[in-house]
Amino acid sequence: MSETEKAGNAEIQALIRLMDEPDEGNYRLIRSRILAYGTEALPSLEGLLDQHFDELLQERIMNLVQEIQLKEVYDGLKKWSETESHNLLKGFFQVSRFQYPNLNYKEMHARLDLVIRDIWLEMNDELTALEKVKVINHVLFDIHRFTANRQEMHIPQNFYLNTLLDTRKGSPIALGILYMLVSRSLGIPIFGVNLPQHFILAYAQEGSLEKDILPAPEEILFYINPFNQGTVFTHHEIELYLKQMKFESRPEYFGACSHETIVRRLLTNLVISYEKEGKGDKSEELRRLMFALKGGLSGEQA
């Protein structure tokens, strides 16, 4: 540890010892100094959580830890949006750190690679697009037993990467992201479609992954419903769905959407999920996170 790091650690410890300051104005100054250290202050703060302090001090410690962790997720999403949005896994990972701040990216990547390997073993270049989807469906839904969580559709756990991998259950958008990640890692041109109230996927023409622009509706071969075991359907069936749900038919409901749109929609669904659970504080924090992305609060419900 350098002299600068030692000095910083000493100041953090000194500031933490002052956290029981009774004057609210003085405490705000102490709090501001601790927040300025960011994640560097977390080990010292988290080390105090299991100790028996009075209720006020315990609340102050918890609030500081949560504020630092939230800022870390915000910064991670902002960096992703600005420079890494080509990597959907990183976006999914950053959102999942909102509830699970100690997640390890390499571990999540390794767990996903196991699924990808099993699909790769079943693939060959001679398969048609429909045959490739059949292989993906078999590995994801029959071998690895991923499934839709229809009994608890709106619980927050349906929208996080680690809980999806742990329980094998998820929401339409979580299963859709998983399907995209495993497919595109093998060069299969599958994209997200921002359909109202139901996130689906599109299988585009070969070479779509190499283009700088997203596939238009006329470049889509067929659509996939990851929430229904990868069922394949057509443009006409989307039209029927929109008509039945009384939604206006728009071109964006038939073409591919960006990774940033997907992550924003994921956050929007989490806002709704926590509101249903009566956890308005969580919903507000998630709304703050949306401002890390280009486009702010706009999004669709899945």
XYZ file of C-alpha atoms in Angstrom:
302
model
C 0.000 0.000 0.000
C 1.397 3.396 -1.022
C 1.733 6.334 1.370
C -1.163 8.051 -0.409
C -3.377 4.986 0.040
C -2.400 4.712 3.701
C -3.250 8.363 4.261
C -6.608 7.917 2.511
C -7.430 4.835 4.554
C -6.519 6.654 7.777
C -8.824 9.538 6.872
C -11.672 7.153 6.066
C -11.276 5.486 9.460
C -11.191 8.866 11.177
C -14.320 10.043 9.356
C -16.183 6.843 10.192
C -15.418 7.345 13.881
C -17.223 10.700 13.605
C -20.394 9.262 12.090
C -22.296 9.499 15.361
C -22.025 13.310 15.138
C -25.315 14.620 16.649
C -25.367 17.863 14.659
C -27.021 17.167 11.306
C -25.100 19.931 9.501
C -21.728 18.615 10.663
C -22.779 15.069 9.811
C -23.609 16.091 6.236
C -20.042 17.363 5.852
C -18.630 14.091 7.213
C -20.958 12.095 4.943
C -19.871 14.122 1.910
C -16.191 13.432 2.630
C -16.834 9.693 2.963
C -18.885 9.599 -0.254
C -16.001 11.301 -2.059
C -13.885 8.191 -1.424
C -16.504 6.048 -3.172
C -15.849 2.298 -3.237
C -12.589 2.812 -1.351
C -14.690 3.435 1.765
C -16.899 0.347 1.345
C -14.721 -2.255 3.154
C -14.543 -0.106 6.290
C -18.254 0.708 6.204
C -19.371 -2.855 5.484
C -17.161 -4.077 8.325
C -19.364 -2.110 10.710
C -22.719 -3.456 9.517
C -22.653 -6.528 11.771
C -21.712 -4.548 14.866
C -24.318 -3.412 17.353
C -24.607 0.336 17.074
C -27.566 2.481 17.952
C -30.346 2.738 15.386
C -29.275 6.141 14.018
C -25.670 5.086 13.395
C -26.727 1.798 11.824
C -29.081 3.675 9.495
C -26.337 6.133 8.530
C -23.922 3.319 7.716
C -26.520 1.483 5.611
C -27.458 4.624 3.711
C -23.820 5.386 2.914
C -23.142 1.848 1.691
C -26.241 1.899 -0.525
C -25.432 5.343 -1.928
C -21.881 4.330 -2.824
C -23.052 1.075 -4.419
C -25.757 2.872 -6.403
C -23.233 5.383 -7.728
C -20.924 2.547 -8.724
C -23.739 0.920 -10.736
C -24.653 4.294 -12.263
C -21.049 4.887 -13.322
C -20.824 1.350 -14.698
C -23.991 1.794 -16.773
C -22.833 5.194 -18.006
C -19.509 3.761 -19.149
C -21.326 0.851 -20.781
C -23.711 3.196 -22.597
C -20.902 5.410 -23.856
C -18.264 2.859 -24.867
C -19.381 -0.778 -24.354
C -22.999 -1.019 -25.517
C -21.960 -3.589 -28.131
C -21.557 -5.999 -25.187
C -25.081 -6.871 -24.007
C -23.785 -9.194 -21.287
C -22.013 -6.286 -19.590
C -25.201 -4.236 -19.677
C -27.210 -7.103 -18.145
C -24.462 -7.554 -15.550
C -24.445 -3.868 -14.571
C -28.217 -3.866 -14.052
C -27.955 -7.013 -11.919
C -25.397 -5.307 -9.679
C -28.166 -2.946 -8.537
C -29.522 -5.728 -6.300
C -26.383 -7.872 -6.139
C -23.447 -5.411 -5.912
C -20.826 -8.094 -5.285
C -21.450 -10.003 -8.515
C -18.332 -11.090 -10.384
C -18.390 -10.510 -14.145
C -15.868 -13.234 -14.965
C -17.889 -15.773 -12.992
C -21.124 -14.825 -14.794
C -19.325 -15.007 -18.143
C -17.915 -18.439 -17.320
C -21.344 -19.798 -16.371
C -22.791 -18.516 -19.629
C -19.912 -20.056 -21.573
C -20.954 -23.514 -20.335
C -24.331 -23.085 -22.022
C -22.735 -21.680 -25.177
C -20.357 -24.644 -25.367
C -23.253 -27.123 -25.239
C -25.006 -25.319 -28.107
C -21.784 -25.105 -30.133
C -21.320 -28.877 -29.856
C -24.694 -29.405 -31.554
C -24.166 -26.840 -34.340
C -22.754 -27.144 -37.845
C -22.567 -24.811 -40.845
C -24.978 -26.907 -42.908
C -27.986 -26.228 -40.672
C -30.729 -23.896 -41.848
C -31.868 -20.941 -39.725
C -34.846 -22.910 -38.392
C -32.645 -25.910 -37.614
C -30.235 -23.687 -35.664
C -33.127 -22.325 -33.604
C -34.256 -25.895 -32.937
C -30.779 -26.707 -31.562
C -30.724 -23.586 -29.353
C -34.209 -24.373 -28.042
C -33.246 -27.952 -27.252
C -30.117 -26.982 -25.304
C -31.636 -24.022 -23.454
C -35.061 -25.414 -22.620
C -34.653 -29.201 -22.624
C -31.084 -29.753 -21.426
C -30.468 -26.693 -19.225
C -34.153 -26.398 -18.261
C -34.528 -22.649 -18.611
C -38.188 -21.731 -18.404
C -40.659 -18.884 -18.037
C -41.598 -17.992 -14.469
C -45.338 -17.766 -15.109
C -46.353 -18.225 -11.469
C -44.431 -15.160 -10.287
C -44.322 -13.038 -13.415
C -43.444 -9.687 -11.875
C -41.035 -10.421 -9.031
C -37.705 -8.546 -9.356
C -35.677 -11.768 -9.320
C -37.041 -12.532 -12.793
C -34.941 -9.707 -14.241
C -31.431 -10.381 -12.885
C -28.652 -12.310 -14.607
C -27.448 -14.302 -11.604
C -30.932 -15.361 -10.437
C -31.763 -16.434 -13.996
C -28.673 -18.658 -14.043
C -29.367 -19.939 -10.513
C -33.084 -20.707 -10.782
C -33.345 -21.259 -14.560
C -36.499 -19.108 -14.430
C -37.026 -15.616 -15.801
C -39.119 -12.958 -17.475
C -39.545 -12.547 -21.250
C -36.763 -9.981 -21.430
C -34.312 -11.920 -19.218
C -34.847 -15.107 -21.234
C -34.633 -13.063 -24.421
C -31.288 -11.550 -23.440
C -29.969 -15.002 -22.560
C -31.134 -16.335 -25.935
C -29.463 -13.434 -27.738
C -26.200 -13.834 -25.854
C -25.770 -17.540 -26.566
C -26.870 -17.190 -30.196
C -24.767 -14.202 -31.142
C -21.662 -15.618 -29.467
C -21.921 -18.335 -32.153
C -22.442 -15.837 -34.973
C -26.185 -16.431 -35.271
C -27.970 -13.159 -36.207
C -30.650 -12.944 -33.541
C -31.777 -9.516 -32.310
C -34.195 -8.091 -29.773
C -37.548 -6.620 -30.808
C -39.129 -3.946 -28.608
C -42.711 -5.190 -28.915
C -45.169 -3.574 -26.447
C -45.720 -5.625 -23.286
C -43.830 -8.602 -24.660
C -40.139 -8.763 -25.542
C -39.430 -11.059 -28.485
C -36.543 -11.881 -30.827
C -35.929 -11.687 -34.563
C -33.797 -13.966 -36.724
C -32.281 -11.712 -39.393
C -30.609 -12.407 -42.722
C -27.082 -13.772 -42.686
C -24.459 -11.029 -42.436
C -26.651 -8.810 -40.268
C -24.220 -8.983 -37.358
C -21.461 -7.477 -39.481
C -23.463 -4.371 -40.416
C -23.251 -1.053 -38.583
C -27.040 -0.637 -38.631
C -29.802 -2.784 -37.136
C -31.842 -5.032 -39.455
C -35.026 -3.475 -40.832
C -38.343 -5.401 -40.799
C -37.826 -6.597 -44.387
C -34.507 -8.195 -43.366
C -36.137 -10.376 -40.695
C -36.680 -14.042 -41.629
C -38.916 -14.917 -38.664
C -39.521 -14.180 -34.996
C -38.878 -16.148 -31.804
C -40.734 -16.133 -28.482
C -38.160 -17.049 -25.773
C -40.880 -16.957 -23.101
C -42.637 -19.851 -24.857
C -39.749 -22.281 -25.324
C -38.444 -20.507 -28.431
C -41.630 -20.813 -30.520
C -41.196 -19.440 -34.046
C -43.793 -17.102 -35.602
C -44.257 -14.605 -38.428
C -44.724 -10.910 -39.212
C -48.449 -11.551 -39.687
C -48.775 -12.963 -36.177
C -47.239 -9.805 -34.709
C -49.829 -7.786 -36.630
C -52.597 -9.926 -35.132
C -51.120 -9.475 -31.638
C -50.973 -5.685 -31.998
C -54.537 -5.600 -33.274
C -55.770 -7.796 -30.427
C -53.973 -5.644 -27.836
C -55.223 -2.461 -29.550
C -51.727 -1.099 -30.188
C -50.880 1.034 -33.183
C -48.771 -0.855 -35.717
C -45.330 0.768 -35.969
C -42.213 -0.240 -37.943
C -40.112 -0.488 -34.743
C -42.360 -3.308 -33.518
C -41.132 -5.493 -36.391
C -37.438 -4.545 -36.666
C -34.452 -5.027 -34.388
C -33.764 -2.749 -31.428
C -30.466 -1.641 -29.898
C -28.798 -3.085 -26.814
C -29.346 0.227 -25.071
C -33.090 -0.031 -25.720
C -33.051 -3.529 -24.224
C -31.206 -2.444 -21.070
C -33.486 0.579 -20.657
C -36.508 -1.704 -20.984
C -34.997 -4.058 -18.419
C -34.687 -1.158 -15.963
C -38.250 -0.054 -16.738
C -39.546 -3.516 -15.908
C -37.646 -3.533 -12.632
C -39.190 -0.157 -11.723
C -42.655 -1.647 -12.289
C -41.752 -4.823 -10.400
C -40.584 -3.002 -7.272
C -43.621 -0.707 -7.410
C -45.870 -3.778 -7.369
C -44.017 -4.918 -4.237
C -44.535 -1.526 -2.604
C -40.827 -0.694 -2.669
C -40.984 2.842 -4.012
C -37.467 3.648 -2.811
C -36.052 0.918 -5.072
C -38.103 2.168 -8.003
C -36.779 5.690 -7.543
C -33.193 4.450 -7.440
C -33.762 2.562 -10.705
C -35.182 5.673 -12.322
C -31.988 7.459 -11.349
C -29.997 4.717 -13.073
C -31.892 5.288 -16.319
C -30.283 8.697 -16.615
C -26.946 6.906 -17.073
C -28.250 5.778 -20.478
C -28.849 7.846 -23.569
C -32.580 8.396 -23.763
C -33.227 8.703 -20.037
C -36.527 7.391 -18.709
C -38.195 6.226 -21.935
C -38.861 2.515 -22.205
C -41.452 -0.192 -22.755
C -42.910 -2.719 -20.364
C -42.157 -6.391 -21.038
